[in-house]
CSV table of C-alpha atoms and ligand atoms in Angstrom, one decimal:
chain,number,residue,atom,x,y,z
A,1,MET,CA,17.6,-10.4,6.2
A,2,ALA,CA,16.7,-13.6,4.9
A,3,LEU,CA,14.8,-16.1,7.4
A,4,ASP,CA,15.6,-19.2,7.8
A,5,HIS,CA,12.8,-21.3,5.6
A,6,GLU,CA,11.4,-23.0,8.9
A,7,THR,CA,10.8,-19.7,10.6
A,8,LEU,CA,9.2,-18.1,7.2
A,9,THR,CA,6.5,-20.9,7.0
A,10,LEU,CA,5.6,-20.9,10.9
A,11,LEU,CA,4.7,-16.8,10.1
A,12,LEU,CA,2.6,-17.5,6.7
A,13,ASP,CA,0.9,-20.0,8.6
A,14,ALA,CA,-0.1,-17.4,11.4
A,15,VAL,CA,-0.4,-15.1,9.0
A,16,ARG,CA,-3.1,-17.2,7.1
A,17,ARG,CA,-4.7,-19.0,9.8
A,18,PHE,CA,-5.4,-15.0,11.7
A,19,VAL,CA,-6.9,-14.1,8.2
A,20,ASP,CA,-8.8,-17.0,7.7
A,21,GLU,CA,-9.6,-17.6,12.4
A,22,ARG,CA,-10.5,-13.5,12.6
A,23,LEU,CA,-10.3,-11.3,9.9
A,24,ILE,CA,-12.8,-12.8,7.2
A,25,PRO,CA,-14.8,-13.4,10.2
A,26,ALA,CA,-14.8,-9.6,11.1
A,27,GLU,CA,-15.2,-8.5,7.8
A,28,HIS,CA,-18.9,-7.4,7.9
A,29,GLU,CA,-18.6,-6.0,11.2
A,30,VAL,CA,-15.8,-3.2,9.6
A,31,ALA,CA,-17.4,-2.2,6.6
A,32,GLU,CA,-20.0,-1.7,8.4
A,33,THR,CA,-18.8,-0.2,11.1
A,34,GLY,CA,-15.4,1.4,9.2
A,35,ALA,CA,-13.5,0.4,12.2
A,36,ILE,CA,-11.3,-2.4,12.7
A,37,PRO,CA,-12.5,-3.9,16.3
A,38,PRO,CA,-8.8,-2.9,19.0
A,39,ALA,CA,-9.5,-6.5,19.8
A,40,ILE,CA,-8.1,-7.4,15.8
A,41,VAL,CA,-5.8,-4.4,16.2
A,42,GLU,CA,-3.7,-5.8,19.3
A,43,GLU,CA,-3.8,-9.5,17.9
A,44,MET,CA,-1.6,-7.4,14.3
A,45,ARG,CA,0.7,-6.1,17.0
A,46,GLU,CA,1.3,-8.7,18.8
A,47,LEU,CA,2.7,-11.3,15.1
A,48,GLY,CA,4.2,-8.7,14.2
A,49,LEU,CA,1.9,-7.3,11.1
A,50,PHE,CA,3.5,-3.6,12.3
A,51,GLY,CA,7.1,-4.2,12.4
A,52,LEU,CA,8.0,-6.9,8.5
A,53,SER,CA,9.9,-4.8,7.5
A,54,ILE,CA,11.5,-2.9,9.8
A,55,ALA,CA,14.5,-4.3,11.2
A,56,PRO,CA,14.8,-6.5,14.0
A,57,GLU,CA,17.3,-4.5,15.7
A,58,TYR,CA,14.5,-2.0,16.2
A,59,GLY,CA,11.8,-4.5,16.8
A,60,GLY,CA,11.0,-5.8,13.3
A,61,LEU,CA,10.8,-8.7,12.3
A,62,GLY,CA,13.7,-7.7,9.1
A,63,LEU,CA,12.2,-9.7,6.2
A,64,ASN,CA,13.5,-9.1,2.8
A,65,MET,CA,11.0,-8.3,-0.6
A,66,GLU,CA,10.0,-12.1,-1.1
A,67,GLU,CA,9.5,-12.5,2.5
A,68,GLU,CA,7.6,-9.3,2.7
A,69,VAL,CA,5.9,-9.8,-0.6
A,70,GLN,CA,4.4,-13.6,0.6
A,71,VAL,CA,2.7,-12.2,3.7
A,72,ALA,CA,1.2,-9.6,1.3
A,73,MET,CA,-0.1,-12.0,-0.8
A,74,ALA,CA,-1.5,-13.8,2.6
A,75,LEU,CA,-3.0,-10.2,4.1
A,76,GLY,CA,-5.1,-10.3,0.3
A,77,HIS,CA,-7.4,-12.9,0.8
A,78,THR,CA,-9.0,-10.6,3.4
A,79,SER,CA,-10.3,-7.4,3.0
A,80,PRO,CA,-7.7,-3.8,2.3
A,81,ALA,CA,-9.1,-2.7,5.5
A,82,PHE,CA,-6.4,-4.5,7.4
A,83,ARG,CA,-3.7,-4.5,5.7
A,84,SER,CA,-4.1,-0.6,4.8
A,85,LEU,CA,-4.3,-0.2,8.8
A,86,ALA,CA,-0.8,-1.7,9.1
A,87,GLY,CA,0.5,-1.2,5.8
A,88,THR,CA,1.9,1.7,5.7
A,89,ASN,CA,4.2,1.1,9.0
A,90,ILE,CA,4.9,-2.2,6.6
A,91,GLY,CA,5.8,0.4,3.2
A,92,ILE,CA,5.3,4.2,3.2
A,93,GLY,CA,5.2,5.6,6.3
A,94,SER,CA,8.3,3.7,7.5
A,95,GLN,CA,10.4,3.9,4.6
A,96,SER,CA,11.3,7.4,4.3
A,97,ILE,CA,13.1,6.7,7.9
A,98,VAL,CA,14.6,3.0,7.0
A,99,MET,CA,16.7,4.3,3.6
A,100,ALA,CA,17.0,7.7,4.2
A,101,GLY,CA,16.5,8.4,8.3
A,102,SER,CA,19.9,9.4,10.2
A,103,ASP,CA,20.8,7.0,13.1
A,104,GLU,CA,18.8,9.0,15.3
A,105,GLN,CA,15.7,9.0,13.7
A,106,ARG,CA,15.7,5.7,12.7
A,107,LYS,CA,16.3,5.1,17.4
A,108,HIS,CA,13.5,7.2,18.2
A,109,TYR,CA,10.8,6.1,15.6
A,110,LEU,CA,11.4,2.8,13.7
A,111,PRO,CA,10.7,0.7,17.2
A,112,LYS,CA,7.7,2.7,17.7
A,113,LEU,CA,6.7,1.8,14.3
A,114,ALA,CA,7.2,-1.3,14.0
A,115,SER,CA,6.0,-2.7,17.4
A,116,GLY,CA,2.6,-0.6,16.0
A,117,GLU,CA,2.0,2.0,19.6
A,118,ILE,CA,1.8,4.7,16.4
A,119,ILE,CA,1.0,5.2,13.0
A,120,GLY,CA,2.8,6.4,10.4
A,121,SER,CA,2.0,7.9,7.6
A,122,PHE,CA,3.2,9.5,3.9
A,123,ALA,CA,2.0,13.3,3.3
A,124,LEU,CA,3.2,13.5,-0.6
A,125,THR,CA,-0.8,14.3,-2.7
A,126,GLU,CA,-2.2,17.3,-2.3
A,127,PRO,CA,-4.8,19.3,-3.8
A,128,GLU,CA,-3.3,20.0,-7.1
A,129,ALA,CA,-0.6,17.4,-7.0
A,130,GLY,CA,-1.2,13.9,-7.7
A,131,SER,CA,0.7,11.7,-10.3
A,132,ASP,CA,2.6,14.8,-11.4
A,133,ALA,CA,4.2,14.9,-7.7
A,134,MET,CA,6.9,17.4,-8.3
A,135,SER,CA,4.8,20.2,-8.3
A,136,LEU,CA,3.4,20.5,-4.2
A,137,ARG,CA,2.9,22.9,-3.1
A,138,THR,CA,3.4,22.9,0.5
A,139,PHE,CA,6.8,24.8,1.7
A,140,ALA,CA,9.2,25.0,4.7
A,141,ARG,CA,10.2,27.9,5.1
A,142,ARG,CA,13.6,27.7,7.4
A,143,ASP,CA,13.5,30.4,10.8
A,144,GLY,CA,16.5,29.8,13.4
A,145,ASP,CA,17.1,26.2,14.4
A,146,HIS,CA,13.0,25.7,13.0
A,147,TYR,CA,11.4,25.1,10.2
A,148,ILE,CA,7.9,26.1,9.1
A,149,LEU,CA,5.4,24.7,7.3
A,150,ASN,CA,2.7,26.0,5.7
A,151,GLY,CA,0.2,23.7,3.1
A,152,THR,CA,-2.2,21.1,2.6
A,153,LYS,CA,-2.1,16.6,1.5
A,154,ARG,CA,-5.1,15.2,0.7
A,155,PHE,CA,-6.3,11.2,0.9
A,156,ILE,CA,-3.1,11.2,2.8
A,157,THR,CA,-3.7,7.5,4.4
A,158,ASN,CA,-3.9,7.1,8.2
A,159,ALA,CA,-4.3,10.9,8.6
A,160,PRO,CA,-6.9,10.4,11.5
A,161,ILE,CA,-4.5,8.3,13.6
A,162,ALA,CA,-1.6,9.2,12.6
A,163,GLY,CA,1.6,9.4,15.3
A,164,LEU,CA,3.9,10.5,12.6
A,165,PHE,CA,4.1,12.0,9.2
A,166,SER,CA,6.3,12.0,6.5
A,167,VAL,CA,6.0,15.4,5.1
A,168,MET,CA,7.1,16.3,2.0
A,169,ALA,CA,7.5,19.7,1.6
A,170,ARG,CA,9.3,22.5,-0.7
A,171,THR,CA,12.7,24.2,0.5
A,172,SER,CA,12.5,26.4,-2.6
A,173,GLN,CA,10.9,26.9,-5.6
A,174,GLU,CA,12.3,25.9,-8.1
A,175,ARG,CA,10.7,23.0,-10.6
A,176,LYS,CA,14.3,20.8,-9.4
A,177,SER,CA,13.3,17.4,-7.6
A,178,ASP,CA,15.7,19.2,-4.7
A,179,ALA,CA,13.6,21.3,-4.4
A,180,ILE,CA,11.9,19.0,-2.3
A,181,SER,CA,13.1,17.4,1.2
A,182,CYS,CA,11.3,15.2,4.1
A,183,PHE,CA,10.1,15.8,7.5
A,184,LEU,CA,9.3,13.8,10.2
A,185,VAL,CA,6.7,15.2,11.8
A,186,GLU,CA,4.4,14.6,14.6
A,187,ALA,CA,0.5,14.2,15.6
A,188,GLY,CA,-0.1,17.0,17.8
A,189,THR,CA,2.1,19.5,16.6
A,190,PRO,CA,0.9,23.2,16.9
A,191,GLY,CA,-0.1,24.7,13.8
A,192,LEU,CA,-1.0,20.5,12.1
A,193,THR,CA,-4.7,19.9,11.7
A,194,LEU,CA,-6.6,16.9,10.3
A,195,GLY,CA,-9.4,17.2,7.9
A,196,LYS,CA,-12.6,14.9,8.0
A,197,PRO,CA,-11.9,11.7,7.2
A,198,ASP,CA,-12.9,11.0,3.4
A,199,LYS,CA,-16.4,9.1,2.3
A,200,LYS,CA,-14.9,6.5,0.5
A,201,MET,CA,-16.1,4.2,-2.7
A,202,GLY,CA,-14.6,1.2,-1.2
A,203,GLN,CA,-12.3,0.1,1.7
A,204,ALA,CA,-14.5,1.0,4.8
A,205,GLY,CA,-12.9,0.8,7.5
A,206,ALA,CA,-9.2,1.8,5.7
A,207,LEU,CA,-9.1,5.4,6.5
A,208,THR,CA,-8.2,8.3,5.0
A,209,SER,CA,-8.2,12.1,5.4
A,210,ASP,CA,-6.5,15.9,4.2
A,211,VAL,CA,-3.4,17.3,5.9
A,212,ILE,CA,-3.2,21.0,6.8
A,213,PHE,CA,-0.3,22.5,8.3
A,214,ASP,CA,-1.0,26.6,9.4
A,215,ASN,CA,2.3,28.2,10.4
A,216,CYS,CA,3.4,24.7,12.2
A,217,ARG,CA,6.4,25.1,13.4
A,218,VAL,CA,9.2,21.9,14.0
A,219,PRO,CA,12.7,21.6,14.7
A,220,ALA,CA,15.7,21.3,12.3
A,221,SER,CA,15.8,17.6,13.7
A,222,ALA,CA,13.0,16.9,12.3
A,223,LEU,CA,14.6,17.0,8.7
A,224,LEU,CA,15.0,13.7,7.2
A,225,GLY,CA,18.5,12.6,7.3
A,226,GLY,CA,19.1,16.4,8.4
A,227,GLN,CA,19.7,17.5,4.4
A,228,GLU,CA,17.2,19.4,2.6
A,229,GLY,CA,16.7,18.6,-1.2
A,230,THR,CA,16.9,14.6,-1.0
A,231,GLY,CA,12.5,14.5,-0.1
A,232,PHE,CA,11.8,13.7,-4.2
A,233,ARG,CA,13.4,11.2,-4.9
A,234,THR,CA,13.5,9.0,-1.0
A,235,ALA,CA,9.9,9.4,-2.2
A,236,MET,CA,10.2,7.5,-5.0
A,237,ARG,CA,12.0,4.4,-4.0
A,238,VAL,CA,10.0,4.9,-1.5
A,239,LEU,CA,7.3,4.1,-4.4
A,240,ASP,CA,9.3,1.7,-6.0
A,241,LYS,CA,9.1,-0.5,-2.8
A,242,GLY,CA,5.4,-0.5,-2.2
A,243,ARG,CA,4.3,-0.9,-5.7
A,244,LEU,CA,6.1,-4.7,-5.3
A,245,HIS,CA,4.0,-4.5,-2.0
A,246,ILE,CA,0.2,-3.0,-3.4
A,247,SER,CA,1.1,-5.7,-6.6
A,248,ALA,CA,1.6,-8.7,-4.0
A,249,LEU,CA,-2.3,-8.1,-2.1
A,250,CYS,CA,-3.8,-7.6,-5.3
A,251,VAL,CA,-1.8,-10.8,-6.0
A,252,GLY,CA,-4.0,-12.3,-2.7
A,253,THR,CA,-7.2,-10.7,-3.7
A,254,ALA,CA,-7.7,-12.6,-6.7
A,255,GLN,CA,-7.0,-15.7,-5.0
A,256,ARG,CA,-10.0,-15.0,-2.5
A,257,LEU,CA,-12.1,-14.0,-5.2
A,258,ILE,CA,-11.4,-17.1,-7.2
A,259,ALA,CA,-11.9,-19.0,-4.2
A,260,ASP,CA,-14.9,-17.1,-3.5
A,261,ALA,CA,-16.6,-17.7,-7.6
A,262,VAL,CA,-15.5,-21.4,-7.4
A,263,ARG,CA,-17.4,-21.3,-4.3
A,264,TYR,CA,-20.0,-20.8,-5.5
A,265,ALA,CA,-20.8,-21.9,-8.8
A,266,ALA,CA,-19.8,-24.6,-7.8
A,267,GLU,CA,-23.0,-24.8,-5.0
A,268,ARG,CA,-25.5,-22.4,-7.7
A,269,LYS,CA,-27.4,-25.0,-9.4
A,270,GLN,CA,-29.4,-23.8,-13.3
A,271,PHE,CA,-30.2,-26.3,-15.7
A,272,GLY,CA,-29.9,-28.9,-13.9
A,273,LYS,CA,-26.7,-28.3,-12.7
A,274,PRO,CA,-24.1,-26.5,-11.0
A,275,ILE,CA,-23.2,-23.7,-13.2
A,276,ALA,CA,-19.2,-25.2,-12.3
A,277,GLU,CA,-20.2,-27.2,-15.1
A,278,PHE,CA,-20.7,-25.1,-18.2
A,279,GLN,CA,-17.7,-23.7,-20.3
A,280,LEU,CA,-18.9,-20.3,-20.0
A,281,ILE,CA,-18.6,-20.3,-16.4
A,282,GLN,CA,-15.0,-22.2,-16.0
A,283,ALA,CA,-13.8,-20.1,-19.0
A,284,MET,CA,-13.8,-17.1,-16.3
A,285,ILE,CA,-12.4,-19.4,-13.6
A,286,ALA,CA,-9.4,-19.7,-16.1
A,287,ASP,CA,-8.5,-16.3,-17.1
A,288,SER,CA,-8.7,-15.5,-13.8
A,289,GLN,CA,-6.9,-18.6,-12.4
A,290,ALA,CA,-3.6,-18.0,-15.2
A,291,GLU,CA,-4.0,-13.7,-15.1
A,292,ALA,CA,-3.6,-14.4,-11.3
A,293,TYR,CA,-0.8,-16.5,-11.6
A,294,ALA,CA,0.9,-14.5,-14.4
A,295,ALA,CA,0.9,-11.9,-11.3
A,296,ARG,CA,2.7,-14.2,-9.1
A,297,CYS,CA,4.9,-14.5,-11.1
A,298,MET,CA,6.0,-11.3,-12.0
A,299,VAL,CA,6.0,-10.1,-8.0
A,300,MET,CA,7.9,-12.8,-7.3
A,301,ASP,CA,10.9,-12.5,-9.9
A,302,ALA,CA,10.4,-8.6,-9.3
A,303,ALA,CA,11.3,-9.5,-5.0
A,304,ARG,CA,14.0,-11.2,-5.6
A,305,LYS,CA,15.6,-9.1,-8.0
A,306,ARG,CA,15.1,-6.4,-5.3
A,307,ASP,CA,17.1,-8.5,-2.7
A,308,ARG,CA,19.2,-9.0,-4.7
A,309,GLY,CA,19.9,-5.2,-4.9
A,310,GLU,CA,18.9,-4.4,-8.6
A,311,ASN,CA,17.1,-1.8,-9.3
A,312,THR,CA,13.6,-2.7,-9.6
A,313,THR,CA,12.2,0.5,-11.1
A,314,LEU,CA,11.3,-0.8,-14.6
A,315,GLU,CA,9.4,-4.4,-12.4
A,316,ALA,CA,7.6,-2.5,-9.4
A,317,ALA,CA,6.1,-0.7,-12.1
A,318,CYS,CA,5.2,-3.4,-14.7
A,319,CYS,CA,4.4,-5.2,-11.1
A,320,LYS,CA,1.6,-2.2,-10.7
A,321,LEU,CA,0.3,-1.8,-13.9
A,322,TYR,CA,-0.8,-5.6,-13.9
A,323,ALA,CA,-1.3,-6.6,-10.9
A,324,THR,CA,-3.9,-3.9,-10.1
A,325,GLU,CA,-5.7,-4.2,-13.5
A,326,MET,CA,-5.7,-8.0,-13.3
A,327,VAL,CA,-7.7,-7.7,-9.9
A,328,GLY,CA,-10.1,-5.3,-11.5
A,329,ARG,CA,-11.3,-8.1,-14.2
A,330,VAL,CA,-11.1,-10.9,-11.5
A,331,ALA,CA,-13.0,-8.9,-9.1
A,332,ASP,CA,-15.3,-7.9,-12.1
A,333,ARG,CA,-16.0,-11.4,-13.2
A,334,ALA,CA,-16.6,-13.3,-9.7
A,335,VAL,CA,-18.7,-10.5,-10.2
A,336,GLN,CA,-20.1,-11.8,-12.8
A,337,ILE,CA,-19.9,-15.5,-11.8
A,338,HIS,CA,-22.4,-14.5,-8.6
A,339,GLY,CA,-24.7,-12.8,-11.4
A,340,GLY,CA,-27.5,-11.1,-9.5
A,341,ALA,CA,-26.5,-12.1,-5.8
A,342,GLY,CA,-22.8,-10.6,-7.6
A,343,TYR,CA,-24.3,-7.6,-7.1
A,344,VAL,CA,-26.2,-7.1,-3.8
A,345,SER,CA,-23.4,-7.2,-0.3
A,346,GLU,CA,-24.9,-10.7,1.3
A,347,TYR,CA,-21.9,-11.6,-0.9
A,348,ALA,CA,-18.1,-10.6,-0.5
A,349,VAL,CA,-17.2,-10.3,-4.4
A,350,GLU,CA,-19.3,-6.6,-4.4
A,351,ARG,CA,-17.7,-5.0,-1.5
A,352,PHE,CA,-14.5,-6.7,-3.2
A,353,TYR,CA,-15.7,-4.7,-6.6
A,354,ARG,CA,-15.4,-1.4,-5.0
A,355,ASP,CA,-12.4,-2.0,-2.2
A,356,VAL,CA,-10.2,-3.1,-5.7
A,357,ARG,CA,-10.5,-0.7,-7.7
A,358,LEU,CA,-9.0,2.1,-5.1
A,359,PHE,CA,-5.4,-0.1,-6.8
A,360,ARG,CA,-5.5,1.4,-9.7
A,361,ILE,CA,-5.3,4.4,-8.2
A,362,TYR,CA,-3.2,5.1,-5.8
A,363,GLU,CA,0.1,4.3,-4.9
A,364,GLY,CA,0.2,5.9,-8.7
A,365,THR,CA,-2.2,5.6,-11.2
A,366,THR,CA,-2.0,3.0,-13.6
A,367,GLN,CA,-1.2,5.7,-16.7
A,368,ILE,CA,1.7,6.8,-14.7
A,369,GLN,CA,3.2,3.0,-14.1
A,370,GLN,CA,3.1,3.1,-18.2
A,371,LEU,CA,5.2,6.4,-18.7
A,372,VAL,CA,7.4,5.2,-16.0
A,373,ILE,CA,8.0,1.7,-17.5
A,374,ALA,CA,8.0,3.2,-21.3
A,375,ARG,CA,11.2,5.5,-19.8
A,376,GLU,CA,12.7,3.3,-18.2
A,377,THR,CA,12.6,1.3,-21.4
A,378,MET,CA,13.8,3.3,-23.3
A,379,LYS,CA,16.3,4.0,-21.5
A,380,ALA,CA,17.5,0.9,-21.4
A,381,HIS,CA,17.7,0.7,-25.2
A,382,GLY,CA,19.9,3.6,-24.8
A,383,TYR,CA,17.2,6.2,-25.9
B,1,COS,N1,13.8,6.2,-7.4
B,1,COS,C1,14.9,6.4,-7.2
B,1,COS,N2,15.1,7.8,-7.4
B,1,COS,C2,14.1,8.1,-8.7
B,1,COS,C3,13.2,7.1,-9.2
B,1,COS,C4,13.2,6.5,-8.5
B,1,COS,N3,12.1,5.0,-8.6
B,1,COS,N4,12.1,8.1,-9.7
B,1,COS,C5,13.1,9.3,-10.1
B,1,COS,N5,13.7,9.4,-9.2
B,1,COS,C6,14.5,10.4,-8.9
B,1,COS,C7,15.2,10.8,-10.6
B,1,COS,O1,16.0,10.5,-11.1
B,1,COS,C8,14.9,12.5,-10.8
B,1,COS,O2,16.4,12.3,-10.2
B,1,COS,P1,17.3,13.9,-10.6
B,1,COS,O3,16.4,15.5,-9.8
B,1,COS,O4,18.6,14.3,-9.2
B,1,COS,O5,17.9,13.6,-12.1
B,1,COS,C9,13.9,12.7,-10.1
B,1,COS,O6,13.7,11.8,-9.3
B,1,COS,C10,13.1,13.6,-10.9
B,1,COS,O7,12.8,12.2,-11.5
B,1,COS,P2,11.9,12.2,-12.8
B,1,COS,O8,12.7,14.0,-13.0
B,1,COS,O9,11.6,11.2,-13.3
B,1,COS,O10,10.6,13.3,-12.5
B,1,COS,P3,8.9,13.5,-13.0
B,1,COS,O11,8.5,15.1,-12.1
B,1,COS,O12,9.1,13.1,-14.2
B,1,COS,O13,8.7,12.9,-12.3
B,1,COS,C11,6.7,10.6,-11.3
B,1,COS,C12,8.3,11.1,-12.1
B,1,COS,C13,5.6,10.9,-12.8
B,1,COS,C14,7.1,9.3,-11.8
B,1,COS,C15,5.9,10.7,-10.7
B,1,COS,O14,6.6,12.1,-10.2
B,1,COS,C16,5.6,10.0,-10.1
B,1,COS,O15,5.5,9.0,-9.5
B,1,COS,N6,4.3,10.0,-9.4
B,1,COS,C17,3.4,9.9,-9.0
B,1,COS,C18,3.6,9.8,-7.6
B,1,COS,C19,2.7,8.7,-7.0
B,1,COS,O16,2.5,7.7,-6.9
B,1,COS,N7,1.5,9.2,-6.0
B,1,COS,C20,0.8,8.5,-5.3
B,1,COS,C21,0.9,8.7,-4.1
B,1,COS,S1,0.9,8.3,-2.7
B,1,COS,S2,0.5,7.2,-1.8
């Protein structure tokens, strides 16, 4: 459902104001403490950020993709930790249920995810199954009216604070997509434990950990959509959408980094004038701006195509590949423009440089995007 123009403008203005007035001033504290202040979490709930992509009948804002990516771009202007908190409820932690849940599962979980009352988490990756998602080993054995889950999930975003996990597990040993099912497992279920929060290179305040299933018994009603064998394809569809959202986030972060770099270049004087007046600095600003604009155009185009109901597997992979690599280059140039100051933590560019490194890895590495793009392109040419 598309919002009317005025409502969308009001929403985007409110998010941009919230980012400028509340989130940017709290970035340093979040980086130092690794935690988002509870008052900010509450304000994020009130703004509706947890329910952006969930339909109004379940209490969400029901944004279409073109609208959602614009909000993601706005959120990209600040530390990714803030977006990450709501990000799983907007994306990978709720969309399995939106796309493939039963009516009952939707009615039960979506309102709580939309309001932010619970955090949703997506448990696909395992110690031995990263890019090769289909090789996952977590097994769900049917036992009467229950399933018993065993296995370990790794690097699971928001696991330490999640109330609900969408868990991809095998219901058969064969290597085929039909062998993988999705289960909705609530935190606190006996047999589900968490590892220690991971120590990461960046994105302090965004939490990840292992999720361990040791004879974890769940009712058969926890099977997503009540159907075995649809988990892998659902996970791929969820990731198609998630990759567009991450690409939008990268556009926003690039815009922030460009703004920081321009401000610094205007203030910093060398050889008797602001370094912004030197053409070699201007070249870095120009390349960053052109690339951020290209990524923005790609994301908006792909989002509109998705809203028309067309398949965007190819476009989402193109966006993820280009936008995440782009923001890596932009962050690198922003540090370069800051010179020595860019290498110390007094300036945000140092933190962003580490934060953005993750974008090229999670929700499918750059190399997986290349693989998907090549496959889809060859398919389109009848290969
Ligand atoms: N949408 C819907 N269905 C899809 C799909 C998509 N985007 N991509 C694949 N599928 C379906 C295929 O159509 C196929 O269905 P059938 O078995 O009915 O024919 C099935 O899923 C298996 O697909 P495929 O043969 O392409 O599987 P592969 O094992 O070759 O893996 C990749 C495909 C590499 C693309 C997949 O493993 C992947 O995306 N890996 C990265 C995982 C990832 O992003 N991890 C990040 C962690 S989550 S934050």
